[in-house]
PDB file of C-alpha atoms in Angstrom:
ATOM      1  CA  UNK A   1       0.029 -12.896 -47.976  1.00 45.00           C
ATOM      2  CA  UNK A   2      -3.959 -12.593 -49.779  1.00 58.00           C
ATOM      3  CA  UNK A   3      -6.049  -9.791 -48.182  1.00 60.00           C
ATOM      4  CA  UNK A   4      -8.104 -12.616 -46.263  1.00 61.00           C
ATOM      5  CA  UNK A   5      -6.156 -13.394 -44.370  1.00 61.00           C
ATOM      6  CA  UNK A   6      -6.049  -9.679 -42.283  1.00 92.00           C
ATOM      7  CA  UNK A   7     -10.449  -9.309 -43.482  1.00 97.00           C
ATOM      8  CA  UNK A   8     -13.399 -10.333 -41.068  1.00 98.00           C
ATOM      9  CA  UNK A   9     -17.249 -11.149 -42.091  1.00 98.00           C
ATOM     10  CA  UNK A  10     -20.128  -9.416 -39.269  1.00 98.00           C
ATOM     11  CA  UNK A  11     -22.893 -11.674 -39.583  1.00 98.00           C
ATOM     12  CA  UNK A  12     -25.850  -9.465 -37.405  1.00 97.00           C
ATOM     13  CA  UNK A  13     -28.532 -12.649 -36.786  1.00 97.00           C
ATOM     14  CA  UNK A  14     -31.754 -12.637 -34.608  1.00 96.00           C
ATOM     15  CA  UNK A  15     -33.634 -16.315 -34.982  1.00 96.00           C
ATOM     16  CA  UNK A  16     -31.461 -17.434 -37.988  1.00 96.00           C
ATOM     17  CA  UNK A  17     -30.826 -20.921 -36.755  1.00 97.00           C
ATOM     18  CA  UNK A  18     -32.074 -21.881 -40.314  1.00 96.00           C
ATOM     19  CA  UNK A  19     -29.858 -20.493 -42.191  1.00 96.00           C
ATOM     20  CA  UNK A  20     -26.534 -19.971 -40.060  1.00 98.00           C
ATOM     21  CA  UNK A  21     -24.576 -23.268 -40.336  1.00 97.00           C
ATOM     22  CA  UNK A  22     -25.356 -23.660 -43.928  1.00 97.00           C
ATOM     23  CA  UNK A  23     -24.064 -19.953 -44.331  1.00 98.00           C
ATOM     24  CA  UNK A  24     -20.906 -20.202 -42.171  1.00 98.00           C
ATOM     25  CA  UNK A  25     -19.876 -23.684 -43.852  1.00 97.00           C
ATOM     26  CA  UNK A  26     -20.091 -22.021 -47.219  1.00 97.00           C
ATOM     27  CA  UNK A  27     -17.887 -19.573 -46.369  1.00 98.00           C
ATOM     28  CA  UNK A  28     -15.101 -21.442 -44.800  1.00 97.00           C
ATOM     29  CA  UNK A  29     -15.760 -23.804 -47.316  1.00 96.00           C
ATOM     30  CA  UNK A  30     -14.016 -21.049 -49.485  1.00 95.00           C
ATOM     31  CA  UNK A  31     -10.420 -21.332 -47.948  1.00 93.00           C
ATOM     32  CA  UNK A  32      -9.795 -17.472 -48.174  1.00 91.00           C
ATOM     33  CA  UNK A  33      -8.673 -17.567 -44.517  1.00 94.00           C
ATOM     34  CA  UNK A  34     -11.674 -14.892 -43.881  1.00 96.00           C
ATOM     35  CA  UNK A  35     -12.542 -14.806 -40.434  1.00 97.00           C
ATOM     36  CA  UNK A  36     -16.570 -14.362 -39.500  1.00 98.00           C
ATOM     37  CA  UNK A  37     -18.178 -12.667 -36.742  1.00 98.00           C
ATOM     38  CA  UNK A  38     -21.549 -13.770 -35.969  1.00 98.00           C
ATOM     39  CA  UNK A  39     -23.321 -10.634 -33.332  1.00 98.00           C
ATOM     40  CA  UNK A  40     -26.328 -12.377 -31.915  1.00 98.00           C
ATOM     41  CA  UNK A  41     -29.007 -10.426 -30.250  1.00 96.00           C
ATOM     42  CA  UNK A  42     -30.131 -12.936 -27.770  1.00 96.00           C
ATOM     43  CA  UNK A  43     -32.004 -15.122 -30.573  1.00 97.00           C
ATOM     44  CA  UNK A  44     -35.106 -17.075 -28.923  1.00 97.00           C
ATOM     45  CA  UNK A  45     -34.133 -20.071 -31.831  1.00 97.00           C
ATOM     46  CA  UNK A  46     -31.302 -20.844 -30.297  1.00 97.00           C
ATOM     47  CA  UNK A  47     -29.303 -19.659 -33.164  1.00 98.00           C
ATOM     48  CA  UNK A  48     -26.304 -18.898 -31.235  1.00 98.00           C
ATOM     49  CA  UNK A  49     -26.079 -22.400 -30.224  1.00 98.00           C
ATOM     50  CA  UNK A  50     -25.375 -23.242 -33.552  1.00 98.00           C
ATOM     51  CA  UNK A  51     -22.433 -21.046 -33.840  1.00 98.00           C
ATOM     52  CA  UNK A  52     -20.807 -22.245 -30.529  1.00 97.00           C
ATOM     53  CA  UNK A  53     -21.260 -25.889 -32.224  1.00 97.00           C
ATOM     54  CA  UNK A  54     -19.420 -24.480 -35.183  1.00 98.00           C
ATOM     55  CA  UNK A  55     -16.617 -23.247 -33.442  1.00 97.00           C
ATOM     56  CA  UNK A  56     -14.752 -26.250 -32.571  1.00 96.00           C
ATOM     57  CA  UNK A  57     -14.395 -26.772 -36.165  1.00 96.00           C
ATOM     58  CA  UNK A  58     -13.199 -22.926 -36.935  1.00 96.00           C
ATOM     59  CA  UNK A  59     -10.746 -22.173 -33.656  1.00 87.00           C
ATOM     60  CA  UNK A  60     -10.042 -18.704 -33.734  1.00 92.00           C
ATOM     61  CA  UNK A  61     -11.758 -17.907 -37.276  1.00 97.00           C
ATOM     62  CA  UNK A  62     -15.319 -17.900 -36.136  1.00 98.00           C
ATOM     63  CA  UNK A  63     -16.207 -15.308 -33.397  1.00 98.00           C
ATOM     64  CA  UNK A  64     -19.574 -15.121 -31.313  1.00 98.00           C
ATOM     65  CA  UNK A  65     -20.601 -11.805 -29.585  1.00 98.00           C
ATOM     66  CA  UNK A  66     -23.826 -12.315 -27.717  1.00 97.00           C
ATOM     67  CA  UNK A  67     -26.060  -9.506 -26.766  1.00 96.00           C
ATOM     68  CA  UNK A  68     -28.125  -9.913 -24.126  1.00 93.00           C
ATOM     69  CA  UNK A  69     -31.480  -8.302 -26.368  1.00 91.00           C
ATOM     70  CA  UNK A  70     -32.454  -7.108 -29.864  1.00 90.00           C
ATOM     71  CA  UNK A  71     -31.397  -3.415 -30.203  1.00 88.00           C
ATOM     72  CA  UNK A  72     -31.855  -3.269 -33.764  1.00 87.00           C
ATOM     73  CA  UNK A  73     -29.656  -3.538 -37.101  1.00 90.00           C
ATOM     74  CA  UNK A  74     -27.477  -0.789 -36.395  1.00 91.00           C
ATOM     75  CA  UNK A  75     -26.375  -1.499 -32.774  1.00 93.00           C
ATOM     76  CA  UNK A  76     -25.394  -4.860 -34.087  1.00 96.00           C
ATOM     77  CA  UNK A  77     -23.302  -4.032 -36.719  1.00 97.00           C
ATOM     78  CA  UNK A  78     -21.418  -1.097 -34.594  1.00 96.00           C
ATOM     79  CA  UNK A  79     -20.909  -3.903 -31.440  1.00 97.00           C
ATOM     80  CA  UNK A  80     -19.475  -5.981 -34.424  1.00 98.00           C
ATOM     81  CA  UNK A  81     -17.184  -3.195 -35.696  1.00 98.00           C
ATOM     82  CA  UNK A  82     -16.086  -2.308 -32.817  1.00 97.00           C
ATOM     83  CA  UNK A  83     -15.045  -5.998 -32.318  1.00 98.00           C
ATOM     84  CA  UNK A  84     -13.666  -6.245 -35.538  1.00 98.00           C
ATOM     85  CA  UNK A  85     -11.505  -2.818 -35.326  1.00 97.00           C
ATOM     86  CA  UNK A  86     -10.567  -3.634 -32.020  1.00 97.00           C
ATOM     87  CA  UNK A  87      -8.473  -7.364 -32.850  1.00 97.00           C
ATOM     88  CA  UNK A  88      -6.516  -5.583 -36.007  1.00 96.00           C
ATOM     89  CA  UNK A  89      -8.280  -6.443 -38.726  1.00 97.00           C
ATOM     90  CA  UNK A  90      -7.996  -4.763 -41.524  1.00 96.00           C
ATOM     91  CA  UNK A  91     -10.754  -5.313 -43.674  1.00 97.00           C
ATOM     92  CA  UNK A  92     -14.124  -5.420 -42.481  1.00 98.00           C
ATOM     93  CA  UNK A  93     -17.693  -7.015 -44.464  1.00 98.00           C
ATOM     94  CA  UNK A  94     -21.316  -6.927 -43.391  1.00 98.00           C
ATOM     95  CA  UNK A  95     -23.210  -9.271 -44.431  1.00 97.00           C
ATOM     96  CA  UNK A  96     -27.043 -10.579 -44.024  1.00 96.00           C
ATOM     97  CA  UNK A  97     -27.142 -13.887 -42.939  1.00 96.00           C
ATOM     98  CA  UNK A  98     -30.021 -15.469 -44.844  1.00 95.00           C
ATOM     99  CA  UNK A  99     -28.484 -15.928 -48.171  1.00 95.00           C
ATOM    100  CA  UNK A 100     -29.209 -12.586 -49.455  1.00 96.00           C
ATOM    101  CA  UNK A 101     -25.411 -12.722 -50.473  1.00 97.00           C
ATOM    102  CA  UNK A 102     -23.744 -15.075 -52.259  1.00 97.00           C
ATOM    103  CA  UNK A 103     -20.277 -15.904 -50.196  1.00 97.00           C
ATOM    104  CA  UNK A 104     -18.465 -16.090 -53.353  1.00 95.00           C
ATOM    105  CA  UNK A 105     -18.734 -12.472 -53.779  1.00 97.00           C
ATOM    106  CA  UNK A 106     -16.793 -11.943 -50.819  1.00 96.00           C
ATOM    107  CA  UNK A 107     -13.658 -12.083 -52.425  1.00 95.00           C
ATOM    108  CA  UNK A 108     -14.612 -10.069 -54.755  1.00 96.00           C
ATOM    109  CA  UNK A 109     -15.410  -6.915 -52.755  1.00 97.00           C
ATOM    110  CA  UNK A 110     -11.850  -7.659 -50.845  1.00 96.00           C
ATOM    111  CA  UNK A 111     -10.157  -7.878 -53.820  1.00 95.00           C
ATOM    112  CA  UNK A 112     -11.184  -4.507 -54.607  1.00 96.00           C
ATOM    113  CA  UNK A 113     -11.062  -2.893 -51.310  1.00 96.00           C
ATOM    114  CA  UNK A 114      -7.701  -3.947 -51.487  1.00 92.00           C
ATOM    115  CA  UNK A 115      -7.081  -1.783 -54.230  1.00 88.00           C
ATOM    116  CA  UNK A 116      -5.867   1.902 -53.180  1.00 82.00           C
ATOM    117  CA  UNK A 117      -7.202   4.286 -52.863  1.00 92.00           C
ATOM    118  CA  UNK A 118     -10.062   2.364 -53.044  1.00 97.00           C
ATOM    119  CA  UNK A 119     -11.879   2.448 -49.477  1.00 97.00           C
ATOM    120  CA  UNK A 120     -15.413   1.232 -49.458  1.00 98.00           C
ATOM    121  CA  UNK A 121     -16.838  -1.434 -52.065  1.00 98.00           C
ATOM    122  CA  UNK A 122     -20.357  -1.683 -51.990  1.00 98.00           C
ATOM    123  CA  UNK A 123     -22.320  -5.797 -53.344  1.00 98.00           C
ATOM    124  CA  UNK A 124     -25.081  -2.993 -55.334  1.00 98.00           C
ATOM    125  CA  UNK A 125     -28.224  -4.651 -56.940  1.00 96.00           C
ATOM    126  CA  UNK A 126     -28.874  -1.357 -59.252  1.00 96.00           C
ATOM    127  CA  UNK A 127     -26.087  -0.433 -61.288  1.00 97.00           C
ATOM    128  CA  UNK A 128     -25.276  -2.562 -64.178  1.00 97.00           C
ATOM    129  CA  UNK A 129     -24.766  -6.172 -64.139  1.00 97.00           C
ATOM    130  CA  UNK A 130     -26.667  -5.824 -60.603  1.00 97.00           C
ATOM    131  CA  UNK A 131     -30.093  -8.172 -60.200  1.00 96.00           C
ATOM    132  CA  UNK A 132     -32.862  -9.020 -57.507  1.00 96.00           C
ATOM    133  CA  UNK A 133     -33.900 -12.989 -57.656  1.00 95.00           C
ATOM    134  CA  UNK A 134     -37.040 -13.851 -56.232  1.00 92.00           C
ATOM    135  CA  UNK A 135     -38.517 -10.669 -54.305  1.00 90.00           C
ATOM    136  CA  UNK A 136     -42.014  -9.764 -55.669  1.00 89.00           C
ATOM    137  CA  UNK A 137     -42.389  -6.568 -57.571  1.00 89.00           C
ATOM    138  CA  UNK A 138     -43.738  -4.702 -54.937  1.00 85.00           C
ATOM    139  CA  UNK A 139     -40.700  -5.319 -52.754  1.00 84.00           C
ATOM    140  CA  UNK A 140     -38.701  -3.679 -55.416  1.00 89.00           C
ATOM    141  CA  UNK A 141     -40.587  -0.604 -56.089  1.00 87.00           C
ATOM    142  CA  UNK A 142     -40.975  -0.209 -53.367  1.00 81.00           C
ATOM    143  CA  UNK A 143     -36.882  -0.525 -52.490  1.00 84.00           C
ATOM    144  CA  UNK A 144     -36.114   1.823 -55.958  1.00 86.00           C
ATOM    145  CA  UNK A 145     -38.464   4.211 -53.907  1.00 82.00           C
ATOM    146  CA  UNK A 146     -36.142   4.052 -50.700  1.00 81.00           C
ATOM    147  CA  UNK A 147     -32.849   4.489 -52.758  1.00 87.00           C
ATOM    148  CA  UNK A 148     -34.287   7.223 -54.815  1.00 85.00           C
ATOM    149  CA  UNK A 149     -35.500   8.793 -51.368  1.00 82.00           C
ATOM    150  CA  UNK A 150     -31.722   8.082 -49.686  1.00 82.00           C
ATOM    151  CA  UNK A 151     -29.779   9.558 -52.640  1.00 86.00           C
ATOM    152  CA  UNK A 152     -32.127  12.693 -52.178  1.00 83.00           C
ATOM    153  CA  UNK A 153     -31.684  13.578 -48.831  1.00 82.00           C
ATOM    154  CA  UNK A 154     -28.533  12.791 -48.638  1.00 84.00           C
ATOM    155  CA  UNK A 155     -27.012  13.785 -52.193  1.00 87.00           C
ATOM    156  CA  UNK A 156     -24.421  10.675 -52.476  1.00 90.00           C
ATOM    157  CA  UNK A 157     -23.671   9.212 -55.993  1.00 92.00           C
ATOM    158  CA  UNK A 158     -24.522   5.489 -54.602  1.00 95.00           C
ATOM    159  CA  UNK A 159     -27.353   3.953 -56.915  1.00 95.00           C
ATOM    160  CA  UNK A 160     -27.361   0.938 -53.725  1.00 96.00           C
ATOM    161  CA  UNK A 161     -27.827   3.281 -50.666  1.00 92.00           C
ATOM    162  CA  UNK A 162     -29.643   0.623 -48.772  1.00 91.00           C
ATOM    163  CA  UNK A 163     -26.932  -2.240 -49.561  1.00 95.00           C
ATOM    164  CA  UNK A 164     -25.965  -4.337 -46.617  1.00 95.00           C
ATOM    165  CA  UNK A 165     -23.347  -5.679 -48.161  1.00 98.00           C
ATOM    166  CA  UNK A 166     -19.864  -3.976 -47.956  1.00 98.00           C
ATOM    167  CA  UNK A 167     -16.184  -4.154 -47.036  1.00 98.00           C
ATOM    168  CA  UNK A 168     -14.751  -1.205 -45.650  1.00 98.00           C
ATOM    169  CA  UNK A 169     -11.368  -0.684 -45.519  1.00 97.00           C
ATOM    170  CA  UNK A 170      -9.984  -0.245 -41.194  1.00 97.00           C
ATOM    171  CA  UNK A 171      -8.969   3.267 -41.428  1.00 97.00           C
ATOM    172  CA  UNK A 172     -12.282   4.793 -43.221  1.00 98.00           C
ATOM    173  CA  UNK A 173     -14.300   2.483 -40.386  1.00 98.00           C
ATOM    174  CA  UNK A 174     -12.882   3.703 -37.443  1.00 98.00           C
ATOM    175  CA  UNK A 175     -12.993   7.361 -38.913  1.00 97.00           C
ATOM    176  CA  UNK A 176     -16.837   6.648 -39.628  1.00 96.00           C
ATOM    177  CA  UNK A 177     -17.489   5.388 -35.567  1.00 96.00           C
ATOM    178  CA  UNK A 178     -15.488   8.521 -34.489  1.00 94.00           C
ATOM    179  CA  UNK A 179     -19.489  10.064 -35.111  1.00 87.00           C
ATOM    180  CA  UNK A 180     -22.583   9.489 -33.365  1.00 85.00           C
ATOM    181  CA  UNK A 181     -24.550   7.376 -35.262  1.00 85.00           C
ATOM    182  CA  UNK A 182     -27.696   7.958 -35.121  1.00 78.00           C
ATOM    183  CA  UNK A 183     -29.558   5.016 -37.293  1.00 79.00           C
ATOM    184  CA  UNK A 184     -31.005   1.428 -35.315  1.00 75.00           C
ATOM    185  CA  UNK A 185     -32.656   0.128 -38.395  1.00 75.00           C
ATOM    186  CA  UNK A 186     -32.409  -0.290 -41.576  1.00 74.00           C
ATOM    187  CA  UNK A 187     -31.256   3.343 -42.308  1.00 83.00           C
ATOM    188  CA  UNK A 188     -28.124   2.465 -40.637  1.00 89.00           C
ATOM    189  CA  UNK A 189     -26.978   1.168 -43.999  1.00 91.00           C
ATOM    190  CA  UNK A 190     -27.820   4.581 -45.697  1.00 90.00           C
ATOM    191  CA  UNK A 191     -26.025   6.223 -43.090  1.00 90.00           C
ATOM    192  CA  UNK A 192     -22.677   4.352 -43.319  1.00 94.00           C
ATOM    193  CA  UNK A 193     -21.926   5.594 -46.841  1.00 94.00           C
ATOM    194  CA  UNK A 194     -23.441   9.628 -46.275  1.00 91.00           C
ATOM    195  CA  UNK A 195     -20.825   9.540 -42.991  1.00 93.00           C
ATOM    196  CA  UNK A 196     -18.351   7.800 -45.543  1.00 95.00           C
ATOM    197  CA  UNK A 197     -19.020  10.426 -48.104  1.00 93.00           C
ATOM    198  CA  UNK A 198     -18.711  12.915 -45.866  1.00 90.00           C
ATOM    199  CA  UNK A 199     -15.260  11.537 -44.767  1.00 94.00           C
ATOM    200  CA  UNK A 200     -14.363  12.336 -49.058  1.00 95.00           C
ATOM    201  CA  UNK A 201     -14.054   8.178 -48.948  1.00 97.00           C
ATOM    202  CA  UNK A 202     -13.479   6.287 -52.605  1.00 97.00           C
ATOM    203  CA  UNK A 203     -16.260   4.672 -52.864  1.00 97.00           C
ATOM    204  CA  UNK A 204     -16.971   2.001 -55.590  1.00 97.00           C
ATOM    205  CA  UNK A 205     -19.851  -0.375 -56.516  1.00 98.00           C
ATOM    206  CA  UNK A 206     -19.979  -3.812 -57.542  1.00 98.00           C
ATOM    207  CA  UNK A 207     -22.619  -5.494 -59.240  1.00 98.00           C
ATOM    208  CA  UNK A 208     -24.061  -9.094 -57.083  1.00 98.00           C
ATOM    209  CA  UNK A 209     -27.211 -10.978 -57.127  1.00 97.00           C
ATOM    210  CA  UNK A 210     -29.128  -9.856 -54.435  1.00 97.00           C
ATOM    211  CA  UNK A 211     -31.592 -13.288 -53.594  1.00 96.00           C
ATOM    212  CA  UNK A 212     -34.366 -13.331 -51.424  1.00 92.00           C
ATOM    213  CA  UNK A 213     -34.339 -15.307 -48.453  1.00 83.00           C
ATOM    214  CA  UNK A 214     -35.797 -19.145 -48.539  1.00 77.00           C
ATOM    215  CA  UNK A 215     -35.540 -19.800 -45.290  1.00 69.00           C
ATOM    216  CA  UNK A 216     -36.892 -17.260 -41.466  1.00 52.00           C
ATOM    217  CA  UNK A 217     -38.422 -14.459 -41.902  1.00 58.00           C
ATOM    218  CA  UNK A 218     -37.565 -11.027 -42.699  1.00 53.00           C
ATOM    219  CA  UNK A 219     -37.511  -8.183 -40.515  1.00 47.00           C
ATOM    220  CA  UNK A 220     -38.514  -5.298 -42.597  1.00 51.00           C
ATOM    221  CA  UNK A 221     -41.965  -4.151 -41.890  1.00 48.00           C
ATOM    222  CA  UNK A 222     -44.219  -0.865 -42.528  1.00 54.00           C
ATOM    223  CA  UNK A 223     -42.393   0.592 -39.254  1.00 53.00           C
ATOM    224  CA  UNK A 224     -38.797  -0.041 -39.579  1.00 54.00           C
ATOM    225  CA  UNK A 225     -39.440   1.980 -42.871  1.00 52.00           C
ATOM    226  CA  UNK A 226     -40.660   4.682 -41.216  1.00 49.00           C
ATOM    227  CA  UNK A 227     -37.867   4.588 -39.025  1.00 59.00           C
ATOM    228  CA  UNK A 228     -35.872   4.312 -41.086  1.00 55.00           C
ATOM    229  CA  UNK A 229     -37.152   7.760 -43.346  1.00 56.00           C
ATOM    230  CA  UNK A 230     -36.861   9.776 -40.035  1.00 57.00           C
ATOM    231  CA  UNK A 231     -33.452   8.718 -39.074  1.00 61.00           C
ATOM    232  CA  UNK A 232     -32.402   9.909 -42.517  1.00 59.00           C
ATOM    233  CA  UNK A 233     -34.124  13.163 -41.959  1.00 55.00           C
ATOM    234  CA  UNK A 234     -32.012  13.291 -38.377  1.00 62.00           C
ATOM    235  CA  UNK A 235     -29.154  12.021 -40.330  1.00 62.00           C
ATOM    236  CA  UNK A 236     -28.943  15.349 -42.657  1.00 59.00           C
ATOM    237  CA  UNK A 237     -30.066  17.347 -40.630  1.00 50.00           C
ATOM    238  CA  UNK A 238     -26.533  16.484 -38.129  1.00 62.00           C
ATOM    239  CA  UNK A 239     -24.508  17.206 -40.981  1.00 60.00           C
ATOM    240  CA  UNK A 240     -25.698  20.756 -41.627  1.00 53.00           C
ATOM    241  CA  UNK A 241     -25.420  21.655 -37.810  1.00 48.00           C
ATOM    242  CA  UNK A 242     -21.451  20.057 -37.887  1.00 56.00           C
ATOM    243  CA  UNK A 243     -19.361  19.725 -40.979  1.00 52.00           C
ATOM    244  CA  UNK A 244     -17.647  16.861 -41.646  1.00 51.00           C
ATOM    245  CA  UNK A 245     -13.669  16.510 -41.843  1.00 54.00           C
ATOM    246  CA  UNK A 246     -11.917  14.057 -44.808  1.00 55.00           C
ATOM    247  CA  UNK A 247     -10.844  10.578 -42.813  1.00 54.00           C
ATOM    248  CA  UNK A 248      -7.336  10.998 -44.308  1.00 52.00           C
TER     249      UNK A 248
END
């Protein structure tokens, strides 16, 4: 049986009504058997209502986790990951809901992650073959600098530390979630890779094309960027205070 039949994609959403139906349709049109969990932070634009409408066409394959308020990307992912682990999925993917990541690349990440001893596959913009489409030069520069800072602070060799397109083997994800996660916003992505590194996981990067959103508004701003930097420092301090053990 293909690996996809044991896989789920976690999609955190907040005001993604303009994107969610088309994205979910594209994922299910892959006919791969991949399941989807939408974690919605009480979007005022009715994102959850669209998901509920689509559930009638994808029984048992499309799940919705309604949260009472917006608490940040990290908390949404943690709730989604806990759901996926409890449901018994062998492979859990994270993915943006704004079309930054191509649904067709899900199969590539899953196929790689199914090959032992790989524990985590990252859809990477910053290795050979990866690229970014329709981002302004200022945003690209900011991303490069943010990734450089993250690598310096964490000491990990991952090129795209801030990537949100990731496939986890369940054993690794379960081990990571035993550790308190300090990040709330976009530094969550860096922290997850840092914790995987601390667990001595086998991490692989796969080149993808990252496309800037066309519909809806980005949630990134200067406040979130600054908070993410502070969380990186806190994360590194926590790693000095307490040594982490491999998950194997």
